[in-house]
Amino acid sequence: PATPDMPDSTTLAYFYRDIYLHDNVGGSTVDIMSVFPFSDWELRGLAEKDLEPYTTALERLNLRELFPQISTAYLTDGYYCGSLVYDAAAKNFMDVLTHDALQCAVTPSPFNNIDPTIRVAVSGPTTEFLHNTSEYAKRYLASMPRGFVEMLREGSFILDPLTTMFVGRRSLTDRAYQSYLHRLLPMYLIEKTMYRGTLTEANRRQRAMTHITAGDDLWTPTSEELSILVQQFQDAERDPLGGWITTRNAVQAQDLRPGGDFWKWTDMSDALTPYKLRALGISEALLSGDSSYAAAESAYSTFLETCDGYRTHLTHSTFYKRIFPLIAVANGKFKDGAKNMKGASDIVNFLFNSTNRNNLKMPVVHWHKDLTGKAEDNMMDTLEKLTEKEVPIPIKMWLAAAGIDKDTL
């Protein structure tokens, strides 16, 4: 993993998924980061008639349930990749086909406004659904665009950049994505080796070895007598009521290497936990829930700001960069009048320019869960003190301090 000339982390994908599924620190952290920041939302900033196609699209796509899955794939695999299924008749989207990251080959793009090239091999569950004989599956496939279904039947294809929802976790400039769990690999490899050794030793021996010494100057036991002694000790060990053994004077038994006398995974798991938490940038109190963040304002504020930045990034990547611009172009929601778009190539060229996106009538997503830190001074108290000094405070500033949007009143 540390080889500088190997930026492609595709071969490490199974390690990341194994960490998520079996590591108590990495998996729990990903689940917290994928559930905590998200909540219900509402669309604001446009008239009711302009909001209708956006509201319909979000209801069809069911993004409220999809967002935790997007976040889990984003953190574990390093990116989420899905294809928006477009309904030309309704000029809106009807569903999202999620692609397995293990079935995708991602070629990074050197330009910021251009998503990487993604070649997808159709996964097994998708193939099974295409050949499903149930009435529900046939009806659902019949409602999808014919060209999209035929593309899936080909087995391997390059995703259309226009309808591809790619949310990549960019870190270094030499790769298209990077898993959030990558920094756990050193601890994970050590712990995995120890875990494998613990299982091997536990399966091999559950108790200490017994060394039997027999014989003296007057008695030299034969091989048959030694075998009988060993058999007596083994039978006594298996007796559930307790064993009795009768021997001559010159017989001694001694236990060697007790069953727990080896390097165990449990000896190192507690020592590695602080290193894992530092690698993920979280506190143990958050993971265990033993203490309240209300008693630690700095940690509370830092965690909320981290979640707020993370949610803002996913919101921009999914809503403002991909879904909303396509809906606006398809329904002619332009600020300076209608445009004549001829085919998908014109739409792609139009959306590549961020300035053109600013010319679209797009709503603003307002999340119901507030992730602003509470450690700062209360804005309302500050405004009250300014009012006492006869400083004129506008009504809009009072509303903003109270967290109220005048358009929703």
Short mmCIF file of C-alpha atoms in Angstrom, two decimals:
data_model
loop_
_atom_site.label_atom_id
_atom_site.label_comp_id
_atom_site.label_asym_id
_atom_site.label_seq_id
_atom_site.Cartn_x
_atom_site.Cartn_y
_atom_site.Cartn_z
CA PRO A 1 0.00 0.00 0.00
CA ALA A 2 2.91 2.42 0.57
CA THR A 3 4.51 1.91 -2.83
CA PRO A 4 4.52 5.39 -4.42
CA ASP A 5 4.22 4.16 -8.00
CA MET A 6 0.95 2.28 -7.31
CA PRO A 7 -1.80 4.89 -6.85
CA ASP A 8 -4.50 2.42 -7.87
CA SER A 9 -6.09 0.98 -4.72
CA THR A 10 -8.42 -1.44 -6.54
CA THR A 11 -6.56 -4.44 -5.15
CA LEU A 12 -7.21 -3.17 -1.61
CA ALA A 13 -11.00 -2.99 -2.01
CA TYR A 14 -11.53 -6.33 -0.28
CA PHE A 15 -9.44 -5.14 2.69
CA TYR A 16 -11.61 -2.03 3.05
CA ARG A 17 -14.80 -4.06 3.00
CA ASP A 18 -13.37 -6.55 5.47
CA ILE A 19 -12.53 -3.66 7.81
CA TYR A 20 -16.08 -2.32 7.52
CA LEU A 21 -17.68 -5.72 8.13
CA HIS A 22 -15.45 -7.03 10.92
CA ASP A 23 -13.49 -4.20 12.53
CA ASN A 24 -15.34 -2.82 15.55
CA VAL A 25 -13.76 0.64 15.23
CA GLY A 26 -13.73 1.18 11.46
CA GLY A 27 -17.17 -0.31 10.79
CA SER A 28 -18.86 1.53 13.66
CA THR A 29 -17.32 4.84 12.62
CA VAL A 30 -18.53 4.46 9.03
CA ASP A 31 -22.05 3.68 10.28
CA ILE A 32 -22.08 6.74 12.53
CA MET A 33 -20.82 9.01 9.75
CA SER A 34 -23.40 7.56 7.36
CA VAL A 35 -26.44 7.98 9.61
CA PHE A 36 -25.83 10.91 11.95
CA PRO A 37 -25.48 13.88 9.51
CA PHE A 38 -28.56 13.16 7.39
CA SER A 39 -32.20 13.93 8.04
CA ASP A 40 -35.31 15.05 6.21
CA TRP A 41 -34.98 18.10 4.01
CA GLU A 42 -37.06 20.61 2.14
CA LEU A 43 -36.49 22.54 -1.06
CA ARG A 44 -36.59 26.33 -0.97
CA GLY A 45 -35.76 29.28 -3.15
CA LEU A 46 -38.18 28.79 -6.08
CA ALA A 47 -41.84 29.27 -6.76
CA GLU A 48 -44.13 26.32 -6.21
CA LYS A 49 -44.56 25.55 -9.91
CA ASP A 50 -40.78 25.59 -10.45
CA LEU A 51 -40.23 23.28 -7.47
CA GLU A 52 -42.60 20.60 -8.75
CA PRO A 53 -40.17 18.70 -11.07
CA TYR A 54 -37.47 18.73 -8.39
CA THR A 55 -39.81 17.44 -5.69
CA THR A 56 -41.12 14.72 -8.00
CA ALA A 57 -37.59 13.59 -8.88
CA LEU A 58 -36.46 13.32 -5.26
CA GLU A 59 -39.58 11.35 -4.37
CA ARG A 60 -38.97 8.97 -7.26
CA LEU A 61 -35.28 8.50 -6.50
CA ASN A 62 -35.97 7.95 -2.77
CA LEU A 63 -32.73 9.69 -1.84
CA ARG A 64 -33.67 9.81 1.84
CA GLU A 65 -32.96 6.06 2.08
CA LEU A 66 -30.19 6.14 -0.52
CA PHE A 67 -28.02 8.76 1.21
CA PRO A 68 -26.75 6.42 3.99
CA GLN A 69 -25.84 3.85 1.31
CA ILE A 70 -24.05 6.52 -0.71
CA SER A 71 -22.14 7.55 2.39
CA THR A 72 -21.17 3.98 3.31
CA ALA A 73 -19.85 3.29 -0.19
CA TYR A 74 -18.14 6.69 -0.27
CA LEU A 75 -16.29 6.05 2.99
CA THR A 76 -15.56 2.34 2.53
CA ASP A 77 -14.83 1.97 -1.18
CA GLY A 78 -13.74 5.57 -1.72
CA TYR A 79 -16.58 6.47 -4.08
CA TYR A 80 -20.21 5.85 -4.94
CA CYS A 81 -21.23 5.19 -8.52
CA GLY A 82 -24.77 5.01 -9.81
CA SER A 83 -26.70 5.55 -13.04
CA LEU A 84 -29.75 7.80 -13.10
CA VAL A 85 -32.57 6.18 -15.07
CA TYR A 86 -34.19 8.99 -17.05
CA ASP A 87 -37.84 8.94 -18.10
CA ALA A 88 -38.03 10.97 -21.32
CA ALA A 89 -41.83 11.08 -21.33
CA ALA A 90 -42.08 12.62 -17.85
CA LYS A 91 -38.83 14.60 -18.30
CA ASN A 92 -37.68 13.32 -14.94
CA PHE A 93 -35.77 10.51 -13.24
CA MET A 94 -37.41 7.31 -12.11
CA ASP A 95 -34.66 5.37 -10.28
CA VAL A 96 -30.96 4.94 -9.56
CA LEU A 97 -29.01 1.82 -10.53
CA THR A 98 -26.17 1.43 -8.01
CA HIS A 99 -23.00 -0.14 -9.40
CA ASP A 100 -20.79 -2.33 -7.24
CA ALA A 101 -17.39 -0.67 -6.82
CA LEU A 102 -15.71 -4.05 -7.35
CA GLN A 103 -17.25 -4.16 -10.84
CA CYS A 104 -16.05 -0.67 -11.85
CA ALA A 105 -12.78 0.38 -13.47
CA VAL A 106 -12.24 4.10 -12.77
CA THR A 107 -9.81 6.12 -14.90
CA PRO A 108 -9.12 9.50 -13.25
CA SER A 109 -9.54 12.76 -15.12
CA PRO A 110 -6.96 15.58 -14.85
CA PHE A 111 -9.70 18.23 -15.14
CA ASN A 112 -11.80 19.31 -12.18
CA ASN A 113 -15.12 19.67 -14.02
CA ILE A 114 -14.90 16.32 -15.79
CA ASP A 115 -15.75 13.12 -13.93
CA PRO A 116 -13.48 10.09 -14.40
CA THR A 117 -14.18 7.52 -17.10
CA ILE A 118 -15.92 4.51 -15.59
CA ARG A 119 -16.25 1.09 -17.22
CA VAL A 120 -18.75 -1.19 -15.50
CA ALA A 121 -19.11 -4.95 -15.65
CA VAL A 122 -22.72 -5.84 -14.82
CA SER A 123 -22.84 -7.49 -11.40
CA GLY A 124 -24.48 -10.81 -10.61
CA PRO A 125 -27.59 -9.42 -8.85
CA THR A 126 -28.29 -7.09 -11.80
CA THR A 127 -27.99 -9.99 -14.26
CA GLU A 128 -30.34 -12.09 -12.14
CA PHE A 129 -32.89 -9.29 -12.09
CA LEU A 130 -32.71 -8.94 -15.88
CA HIS A 131 -33.52 -12.65 -16.23
CA ASN A 132 -36.11 -12.68 -13.46
CA THR A 133 -39.38 -14.26 -14.62
CA SER A 134 -41.61 -12.68 -11.96
CA GLU A 135 -44.39 -10.40 -13.11
CA TYR A 136 -43.11 -7.50 -10.98
CA ALA A 137 -39.61 -7.65 -12.49
CA LYS A 138 -40.98 -7.81 -16.05
CA ARG A 139 -43.27 -4.84 -15.44
CA TYR A 140 -40.49 -2.77 -13.87
CA LEU A 141 -38.06 -3.48 -16.72
CA ALA A 142 -40.77 -2.62 -19.25
CA SER A 143 -41.18 0.82 -17.63
CA MET A 144 -37.47 1.59 -18.04
CA PRO A 145 -35.99 3.10 -21.19
CA ARG A 146 -35.33 0.37 -23.73
CA GLY A 147 -31.85 1.63 -24.53
CA PHE A 148 -30.86 1.47 -20.86
CA VAL A 149 -32.01 -2.15 -20.49
CA GLU A 150 -30.20 -3.19 -23.69
CA MET A 151 -27.02 -1.58 -22.38
CA LEU A 152 -27.28 -3.69 -19.22
CA ARG A 153 -27.69 -6.85 -21.27
CA GLU A 154 -24.36 -6.18 -23.00
CA GLY A 155 -22.55 -7.07 -19.78
CA SER A 156 -19.84 -4.36 -19.94
CA PHE A 157 -20.09 -0.72 -20.94
CA ILE A 158 -18.74 2.77 -20.26
CA LEU A 159 -21.06 4.94 -18.19
CA ASP A 160 -22.66 7.98 -19.75
CA PRO A 161 -21.20 11.06 -18.00
CA LEU A 162 -24.52 12.87 -18.33
CA THR A 163 -26.55 10.51 -16.14
CA THR A 164 -23.77 9.03 -13.99
CA MET A 165 -23.80 9.99 -10.33
CA PHE A 166 -20.15 9.64 -9.26
CA VAL A 167 -19.32 10.82 -5.73
CA GLY A 168 -15.61 10.29 -5.18
CA ARG A 169 -13.56 10.95 -2.08
CA ARG A 170 -10.70 12.91 -3.57
CA SER A 171 -7.56 13.33 -1.47
CA LEU A 172 -4.32 13.13 -3.44
CA THR A 173 -4.03 14.38 -7.00
CA ASP A 174 -2.61 11.12 -8.38
CA ARG A 175 -5.77 9.07 -7.90
CA ALA A 176 -9.48 9.35 -8.58
CA TYR A 177 -10.59 8.33 -5.08
CA GLN A 178 -9.32 7.23 -1.70
CA SER A 179 -11.06 5.15 0.96
CA TYR A 180 -11.67 6.69 4.38
CA LEU A 181 -10.42 3.42 5.92
CA HIS A 182 -7.05 3.50 4.14
CA ARG A 183 -5.19 4.80 7.21
CA LEU A 184 -6.37 1.78 9.19
CA LEU A 185 -4.42 -0.64 7.00
CA PRO A 186 -1.21 -0.76 9.14
CA MET A 187 -3.19 -1.57 12.30
CA TYR A 188 -5.56 -3.82 10.37
CA LEU A 189 -2.77 -5.95 8.89
CA ILE A 190 -1.15 -6.42 12.30
CA GLU A 191 -4.46 -7.26 13.93
CA LYS A 192 -5.51 -9.60 11.13
CA THR A 193 -2.25 -11.56 11.44
CA MET A 194 -2.71 -11.81 15.21
CA TYR A 195 -6.34 -12.83 14.79
CA ARG A 196 -5.43 -15.57 12.33
CA GLY A 197 -2.71 -16.85 14.67
CA THR A 198 -5.12 -16.84 17.63
CA LEU A 199 -7.63 -18.94 15.70
CA THR A 200 -4.91 -21.37 14.62
CA GLU A 201 -3.59 -21.81 18.16
CA ALA A 202 -7.07 -22.10 19.64
CA ASN A 203 -8.00 -24.83 17.16
CA ARG A 204 -4.71 -26.62 17.69
CA ARG A 205 -4.60 -26.70 21.51
CA GLN A 206 -7.18 -25.93 24.18
CA ARG A 207 -5.04 -27.10 27.13
CA ALA A 208 -1.41 -27.54 28.16
CA MET A 209 0.73 -30.45 27.02
CA THR A 210 1.39 -33.14 29.68
CA HIS A 211 4.91 -34.55 30.00
CA ILE A 212 4.96 -37.97 31.74
CA THR A 213 8.24 -39.23 33.22
CA ALA A 214 8.45 -42.90 34.21
CA GLY A 215 11.20 -45.24 35.41
CA ASP A 216 14.08 -45.39 37.90
CA ASP A 217 17.09 -47.58 38.74
CA LEU A 218 14.84 -50.53 39.62
CA TRP A 219 12.29 -50.17 36.80
CA THR A 220 12.70 -49.36 33.17
CA PRO A 221 9.26 -49.20 31.51
CA THR A 222 8.75 -50.77 28.13
CA SER A 223 7.09 -49.01 25.19
CA GLU A 224 3.84 -50.84 25.93
CA GLU A 225 3.85 -49.64 29.55
CA LEU A 226 4.50 -46.03 28.45
CA SER A 227 1.61 -46.26 25.99
CA ILE A 228 -0.66 -47.55 28.78
CA LEU A 229 0.34 -44.61 31.00
CA VAL A 230 -0.47 -42.12 28.23
CA GLN A 231 -3.79 -43.84 27.60
CA GLN A 232 -4.66 -43.64 31.33
CA PHE A 233 -4.04 -39.88 31.42
CA GLN A 234 -6.04 -39.34 28.23
CA ASP A 235 -8.99 -41.37 29.51
CA ALA A 236 -8.96 -39.49 32.82
CA GLU A 237 -8.97 -36.18 30.93
CA ARG A 238 -12.13 -37.20 29.05
CA ASP A 239 -13.99 -38.49 32.12
CA PRO A 240 -16.77 -35.95 32.86
CA LEU A 241 -17.05 -37.14 36.48
CA GLY A 242 -13.35 -36.69 37.24
CA GLY A 243 -10.56 -39.18 36.53
CA TRP A 244 -8.53 -41.49 38.77
CA ILE A 245 -5.07 -42.75 37.81
CA THR A 246 -2.98 -45.42 39.56
CA THR A 247 0.77 -45.49 38.88
CA ARG A 248 3.98 -46.79 40.40
CA ASN A 249 6.28 -44.64 42.49
CA ALA A 250 8.56 -43.63 39.64
CA VAL A 251 5.87 -41.85 37.55
CA GLN A 252 5.64 -38.06 37.38
CA ALA A 253 3.43 -35.78 35.26
CA GLN A 254 4.09 -32.13 34.44
CA ASP A 255 2.15 -29.66 32.27
CA LEU A 256 4.12 -27.78 29.62
CA ARG A 257 3.07 -24.69 27.60
CA PRO A 258 -0.41 -23.87 28.93
CA GLY A 259 -3.16 -23.37 26.38
CA GLY A 260 -3.23 -19.59 26.83
CA ASP A 261 0.53 -19.22 26.81
CA PHE A 262 0.93 -17.73 23.31
CA TRP A 263 0.68 -14.36 21.58
CA LYS A 264 -3.05 -13.67 21.40
CA TRP A 265 -5.11 -11.17 19.40
CA THR A 266 -6.79 -9.94 22.59
CA ASP A 267 -3.41 -8.81 23.97
CA MET A 268 -3.04 -6.30 21.13
CA SER A 269 -6.62 -5.28 20.28
CA ASP A 270 -6.91 -2.77 23.13
CA ALA A 271 -3.50 -1.29 22.36
CA LEU A 272 -4.40 -0.73 18.69
CA THR A 273 -7.74 0.97 19.36
CA PRO A 274 -6.28 4.45 20.15
CA TYR A 275 -4.22 4.33 16.96
CA LYS A 276 -7.33 3.45 14.94
CA LEU A 277 -9.29 6.31 16.46
CA ARG A 278 -6.50 8.77 15.64
CA ALA A 279 -6.32 7.45 12.08
CA LEU A 280 -10.06 8.06 11.64
CA GLY A 281 -10.01 11.39 13.43
CA ILE A 282 -12.72 10.61 15.98
CA SER A 283 -12.99 10.35 19.74
CA GLU A 284 -13.56 7.16 21.68
CA ALA A 285 -16.41 8.86 23.54
CA LEU A 286 -18.29 9.21 20.24
CA LEU A 287 -17.81 5.54 19.39
CA SER A 288 -18.76 4.10 22.77
CA GLY A 289 -21.34 6.68 23.85
CA ASP A 290 -19.94 6.60 27.41
CA SER A 291 -19.78 10.36 27.79
CA SER A 292 -21.81 13.26 26.48
CA TYR A 293 -20.37 15.76 24.06
CA ALA A 294 -22.33 18.45 25.85
CA ALA A 295 -19.67 18.31 28.58
CA ALA A 296 -16.85 18.78 26.08
CA GLU A 297 -17.78 21.79 23.96
CA SER A 298 -14.65 21.81 21.80
CA ALA A 299 -15.02 18.14 20.83
CA TYR A 300 -18.74 18.62 20.29
CA SER A 301 -18.23 21.61 18.02
CA THR A 302 -15.40 19.95 16.07
CA PHE A 303 -17.45 16.83 15.44
CA LEU A 304 -20.48 18.80 14.28
CA GLU A 305 -18.39 20.94 11.95
CA THR A 306 -16.82 17.81 10.48
CA CYS A 307 -20.24 16.27 9.88
CA ASP A 308 -21.54 19.55 8.45
CA GLY A 309 -18.66 19.76 5.97
CA TYR A 310 -19.14 16.12 5.02
CA ARG A 311 -22.89 16.58 4.47
CA THR A 312 -22.31 19.75 2.46
CA HIS A 313 -19.87 17.91 0.19
CA LEU A 314 -22.30 15.05 -0.50
CA THR A 315 -25.17 17.52 -0.98
CA HIS A 316 -23.19 19.47 -3.57
CA SER A 317 -21.97 16.33 -5.37
CA THR A 318 -25.42 14.74 -5.66
CA PHE A 319 -27.94 17.59 -5.80
CA TYR A 320 -26.25 20.71 -7.17
CA LYS A 321 -23.71 19.05 -9.46
CA ARG A 322 -25.72 16.18 -10.94
CA ILE A 323 -29.45 15.87 -10.26
CA PHE A 324 -30.70 19.47 -10.15
CA PRO A 325 -28.87 20.66 -13.33
CA LEU A 326 -30.23 17.75 -15.38
CA ILE A 327 -33.79 18.37 -14.16
CA ALA A 328 -33.45 22.10 -14.86
CA VAL A 329 -32.19 21.57 -18.43
CA ALA A 330 -34.78 18.88 -19.18
CA ASN A 331 -37.62 21.14 -18.00
CA GLY A 332 -36.23 24.40 -19.43
CA LYS A 333 -35.64 26.10 -16.07
CA PHE A 334 -33.28 28.88 -17.25
CA LYS A 335 -32.97 32.29 -15.61
CA ASP A 336 -32.51 34.20 -18.86
CA GLY A 337 -34.98 32.37 -21.08
CA ALA A 338 -35.21 29.01 -22.86
CA LYS A 339 -32.25 27.35 -24.55
CA ASN A 340 -32.24 25.14 -27.61
CA MET A 341 -30.53 21.90 -26.56
CA LYS A 342 -30.00 19.43 -29.41
CA GLY A 343 -29.17 16.05 -28.00
CA ALA A 344 -27.11 14.85 -25.07
CA SER A 345 -23.85 16.31 -26.38
CA ASP A 346 -25.19 19.89 -26.12
CA ILE A 347 -26.38 19.21 -22.58
CA VAL A 348 -22.98 17.78 -21.58
CA ASN A 349 -21.14 20.77 -23.04
CA PHE A 350 -23.55 23.14 -21.32
CA LEU A 351 -23.20 21.51 -17.89
CA PHE A 352 -19.40 21.24 -18.05
CA ASN A 353 -19.26 25.00 -17.65
CA SER A 354 -19.96 25.92 -14.03
CA THR A 355 -21.03 29.40 -15.17
CA ASN A 356 -23.86 27.83 -17.16
CA ARG A 357 -25.03 25.97 -14.08
CA ASN A 358 -25.43 29.30 -12.31
CA ASN A 359 -27.88 30.29 -15.04
CA LEU A 360 -30.27 27.51 -14.03
CA LYS A 361 -33.24 27.84 -11.71
CA MET A 362 -32.30 25.35 -9.00
CA PRO A 363 -33.69 25.10 -5.46
CA VAL A 364 -31.65 25.10 -2.27
CA VAL A 365 -31.67 22.03 -0.02
CA HIS A 366 -32.33 22.87 3.63
CA TRP A 367 -31.65 19.97 6.01
CA HIS A 368 -33.86 19.80 9.08
CA LYS A 369 -31.00 18.64 11.32
CA ASP A 370 -28.87 21.57 12.44
CA LEU A 371 -25.15 20.74 12.57
CA THR A 372 -23.84 24.12 13.70
CA GLY A 373 -21.64 24.12 16.78
CA LYS A 374 -23.10 25.43 20.02
CA ALA A 375 -19.81 26.40 21.64
CA GLU A 376 -19.89 29.92 20.21
CA ASP A 377 -21.69 32.78 21.90
CA ASN A 378 -25.42 32.85 21.35
CA MET A 379 -26.17 35.19 18.44
CA MET A 380 -29.47 36.22 19.94
CA ASP A 381 -27.74 37.43 23.13
CA THR A 382 -25.27 39.40 21.03
CA LEU A 383 -28.07 41.12 19.14
CA GLU A 384 -29.87 41.90 22.40
CA LYS A 385 -26.74 43.64 23.74
CA LEU A 386 -26.36 45.60 20.50
CA THR A 387 -30.00 46.69 20.71
CA GLU A 388 -29.40 47.99 24.23
CA LYS A 389 -26.65 50.16 22.73
CA GLU A 390 -29.25 51.48 20.25
CA VAL A 391 -27.64 49.74 17.26
CA PRO A 392 -30.37 49.22 14.59
CA ILE A 393 -30.75 45.49 13.85
CA PRO A 394 -32.67 44.49 10.67
CA ILE A 395 -35.52 42.00 10.89
CA LYS A 396 -33.66 39.63 8.55
CA MET A 397 -30.74 39.43 10.99
CA TRP A 398 -33.09 38.57 13.87
CA LEU A 399 -34.66 35.82 11.76
CA ALA A 400 -31.25 34.46 10.77
CA ALA A 401 -30.10 34.39 14.43
CA ALA A 402 -33.24 32.46 15.36
CA GLY A 403 -32.66 29.98 12.52
CA ILE A 404 -35.92 30.91 10.79
CA ASP A 405 -36.35 31.29 7.05
CA LYS A 406 -38.89 33.98 6.20
CA ASP A 407 -39.89 32.16 2.98
CA THR A 408 -41.23 29.19 4.98
CA LEU A 409 -43.34 31.22 7.43
#
